[in-house]
Amino acid sequence: MRQSYKVFGTVSHSIAELLSGIEIVLDDSLYDTTDINGYYEFEHIYTGQHVLRVSSETYTTDNYNFALASSNLSHDFVVKRMVVEKLYIEKDAMVDYLENISGYTLP
């Protein structure tokens, strides 16, 4: 019988806050969402090359390539909040203004 293992860990903000509700993807085919403690876990994973990815619209995404050999694997992700910028362009293609998440709005 082929041996399988667990891949698990946490996702936290760069200021050490554990994040819940963050999607974790293994090999673009298995999905988990972090719990209230920022924890994710995949079971019954076989040896070989794998890619673990954080998928989020709010935080930076990150890939972790690894080879699973003969034991469970723990990997903790530390992500940063993305700064979203919106670019508004007038009809003549001149830049009207930039708006970022600091809350600036048009007068």
PDB file of C-alpha atoms in Angstrom:
ATOM      1  CA  MET A   1       0.000   0.000   0.000  1.00  0.00           C
ATOM      2  CA  ARG A   2       1.280   3.443  -0.937  1.00  0.00           C
ATOM      3  CA  GLN A   3       2.071   5.713   2.025  1.00  0.00           C
ATOM      4  CA  SER A   4       0.355   9.109   2.190  1.00  0.00           C
ATOM      5  CA  TYR A   5       1.108  12.174   4.277  1.00  0.00           C
ATOM      6  CA  LYS A   6      -0.319  15.461   5.542  1.00  0.00           C
ATOM      7  CA  VAL A   7       0.557  18.946   4.321  1.00  0.00           C
ATOM      8  CA  PHE A   8      -0.445  21.608   6.827  1.00  0.00           C
ATOM      9  CA  GLY A   9       0.401  25.005   8.259  1.00  0.00           C
ATOM     10  CA  THR A  10      -0.883  28.486   8.949  1.00  0.00           C
ATOM     11  CA  VAL A  11      -1.383  31.758   7.118  1.00  0.00           C
ATOM     12  CA  SER A  12      -0.630  34.981   8.943  1.00  0.00           C
ATOM     13  CA  HIS A  13      -0.407  38.655   8.133  1.00  0.00           C
ATOM     14  CA  SER A  14       3.078  40.143   8.065  1.00  0.00           C
ATOM     15  CA  ILE A  15       2.352  41.674  11.475  1.00  0.00           C
ATOM     16  CA  ALA A  16       1.835  38.137  12.880  1.00  0.00           C
ATOM     17  CA  GLU A  17      -1.993  38.125  12.887  1.00  0.00           C
ATOM     18  CA  LEU A  18      -3.365  34.677  11.954  1.00  0.00           C
ATOM     19  CA  LEU A  19      -5.803  34.923   9.039  1.00  0.00           C
ATOM     20  CA  SER A  20      -9.027  32.976   8.661  1.00  0.00           C
ATOM     21  CA  GLY A  21     -10.923  32.467   5.415  1.00  0.00           C
ATOM     22  CA  ILE A  22      -7.840  32.405   3.174  1.00  0.00           C
ATOM     23  CA  GLU A  23      -7.953  29.865   0.338  1.00  0.00           C
ATOM     24  CA  ILE A  24      -5.023  27.457   0.037  1.00  0.00           C
ATOM     25  CA  VAL A  25      -4.616  25.439  -3.168  1.00  0.00           C
ATOM     26  CA  LEU A  26      -2.507  22.292  -3.561  1.00  0.00           C
ATOM     27  CA  ASP A  27      -1.473  21.314  -7.101  1.00  0.00           C
ATOM     28  CA  ASP A  28      -4.299  23.410  -8.607  1.00  0.00           C
ATOM     29  CA  SER A  29      -6.742  20.647  -7.693  1.00  0.00           C
ATOM     30  CA  LEU A  30      -7.213  20.483  -3.914  1.00  0.00           C
ATOM     31  CA  TYR A  31      -8.613  23.391  -1.906  1.00  0.00           C
ATOM     32  CA  ASP A  32      -8.841  24.288   1.764  1.00  0.00           C
ATOM     33  CA  THR A  33      -9.776  27.458   3.624  1.00  0.00           C
ATOM     34  CA  THR A  34      -7.960  28.540   6.770  1.00  0.00           C
ATOM     35  CA  ASP A  35      -9.936  28.230   9.999  1.00  0.00           C
ATOM     36  CA  ILE A  36     -10.240  30.864  12.754  1.00  0.00           C
ATOM     37  CA  ASN A  37      -6.667  30.059  13.810  1.00  0.00           C
ATOM     38  CA  GLY A  38      -5.250  30.529  10.296  1.00  0.00           C
ATOM     39  CA  TYR A  39      -4.735  26.741  10.008  1.00  0.00           C
ATOM     40  CA  TYR A  40      -5.048  24.662   6.821  1.00  0.00           C
ATOM     41  CA  GLU A  41      -4.512  20.946   6.232  1.00  0.00           C
ATOM     42  CA  PHE A  42      -4.479  18.475   3.358  1.00  0.00           C
ATOM     43  CA  GLU A  43      -4.540  14.748   4.074  1.00  0.00           C
ATOM     44  CA  HIS A  44      -3.719  11.684   1.953  1.00  0.00           C
ATOM     45  CA  ILE A  45      -1.034  13.413  -0.116  1.00  0.00           C
ATOM     46  CA  TYR A  46       1.441  11.148  -1.882  1.00  0.00           C
ATOM     47  CA  THR A  47       5.174  11.606  -2.343  1.00  0.00           C
ATOM     48  CA  GLY A  48       6.425  13.679  -5.259  1.00  0.00           C
ATOM     49  CA  GLN A  49       6.654  17.265  -6.447  1.00  0.00           C
ATOM     50  CA  HIS A  50       3.874  19.618  -5.346  1.00  0.00           C
ATOM     51  CA  VAL A  51       2.902  23.286  -5.414  1.00  0.00           C
ATOM     52  CA  LEU A  52       1.108  24.949  -2.531  1.00  0.00           C
ATOM     53  CA  ARG A  53      -0.461  28.361  -3.192  1.00  0.00           C
ATOM     54  CA  VAL A  54      -2.186  31.104  -1.232  1.00  0.00           C
ATOM     55  CA  SER A  55      -5.110  32.463  -3.230  1.00  0.00           C
ATOM     56  CA  SER A  56      -6.542  35.783  -2.056  1.00  0.00           C
ATOM     57  CA  GLU A  57      -7.876  39.017  -3.497  1.00  0.00           C
ATOM     58  CA  THR A  58      -6.928  40.937  -0.350  1.00  0.00           C
ATOM     59  CA  TYR A  59      -3.474  39.569   0.457  1.00  0.00           C
ATOM     60  CA  THR A  60      -0.405  38.833  -1.632  1.00  0.00           C
ATOM     61  CA  THR A  61      -0.424  35.432  -3.264  1.00  0.00           C
ATOM     62  CA  ASP A  62       2.486  33.111  -2.718  1.00  0.00           C
ATOM     63  CA  ASN A  63       3.613  29.777  -4.171  1.00  0.00           C
ATOM     64  CA  TYR A  64       5.633  27.147  -2.337  1.00  0.00           C
ATOM     65  CA  ASN A  65       7.197  24.377  -4.442  1.00  0.00           C
ATOM     66  CA  PHE A  66       8.235  21.299  -2.499  1.00  0.00           C
ATOM     67  CA  ALA A  67       9.042  17.621  -2.758  1.00  0.00           C
ATOM     68  CA  LEU A  68       7.135  15.405  -0.352  1.00  0.00           C
ATOM     69  CA  ALA A  69       9.387  12.489   0.506  1.00  0.00           C
ATOM     70  CA  SER A  70       8.792  10.423   3.617  1.00  0.00           C
ATOM     71  CA  SER A  71       7.077  12.570   6.246  1.00  0.00           C
ATOM     72  CA  ASN A  72       4.334  15.120   6.823  1.00  0.00           C
ATOM     73  CA  LEU A  73       5.141  18.646   5.728  1.00  0.00           C
ATOM     74  CA  SER A  74       4.443  21.859   7.607  1.00  0.00           C
ATOM     75  CA  HIS A  75       4.631  25.220   5.823  1.00  0.00           C
ATOM     76  CA  ASP A  76       3.556  28.581   7.233  1.00  0.00           C
ATOM     77  CA  PHE A  77       2.767  31.455   4.873  1.00  0.00           C
ATOM     78  CA  VAL A  78       3.281  35.098   5.855  1.00  0.00           C
ATOM     79  CA  VAL A  79       1.392  37.446   3.546  1.00  0.00           C
ATOM     80  CA  LYS A  80       0.975  41.192   3.175  1.00  0.00           C
ATOM     81  CA  ARG A  81      -2.168  43.174   2.450  1.00  0.00           C
ATOM     82  CA  MET A  82      -2.209  44.293  -1.166  1.00  0.00           C
ATOM     83  CA  VAL A  83      -2.429  47.984  -1.940  1.00  0.00           C
ATOM     84  CA  VAL A  84      -5.090  48.400  -4.544  1.00  0.00           C
ATOM     85  CA  GLU A  85      -4.797  51.348  -6.866  1.00  0.00           C
ATOM     86  CA  LYS A  86      -7.398  52.531  -9.315  1.00  0.00           C
ATOM     87  CA  LEU A  87      -6.427  54.540 -12.343  1.00  0.00           C
ATOM     88  CA  TYR A  88      -9.022  56.860 -13.804  1.00  0.00           C
ATOM     89  CA  ILE A  89      -8.467  58.110 -17.353  1.00  0.00           C
ATOM     90  CA  GLU A  90     -10.268  60.958 -19.114  1.00  0.00           C
ATOM     91  CA  LYS A  91     -11.476  60.695 -22.721  1.00  0.00           C
ATOM     92  CA  ASP A  92      -8.212  62.184 -24.012  1.00  0.00           C
ATOM     93  CA  ALA A  93      -6.236  59.462 -22.184  1.00  0.00           C
ATOM     94  CA  MET A  94      -4.775  61.907 -19.665  1.00  0.00           C
ATOM     95  CA  VAL A  95      -4.488  60.589 -16.149  1.00  0.00           C
ATOM     96  CA  ASP A  96      -7.176  62.213 -14.028  1.00  0.00           C
ATOM     97  CA  TYR A  97      -6.028  60.892 -10.670  1.00  0.00           C
ATOM     98  CA  LEU A  98      -4.829  57.913  -8.723  1.00  0.00           C
ATOM     99  CA  GLU A  99      -6.783  56.581  -5.835  1.00  0.00           C
ATOM    100  CA  ASN A 100      -5.401  54.112  -3.330  1.00  0.00           C
ATOM    101  CA  ILE A 101      -6.871  52.439  -0.301  1.00  0.00           C
ATOM    102  CA  SER A 102      -5.921  55.340   1.942  1.00  0.00           C
ATOM    103  CA  GLY A 103      -9.483  56.543   1.447  1.00  0.00           C
ATOM    104  CA  TYR A 104      -8.869  59.494  -0.874  1.00  0.00           C
ATOM    105  CA  THR A 105     -11.944  60.333  -2.931  1.00  0.00           C
ATOM    106  CA  LEU A 106     -12.723  62.943  -5.531  1.00  0.00           C
ATOM    107  CA  PRO A 107     -13.858  66.275  -4.075  1.00  0.00           C
TER     108      PRO A 107
END
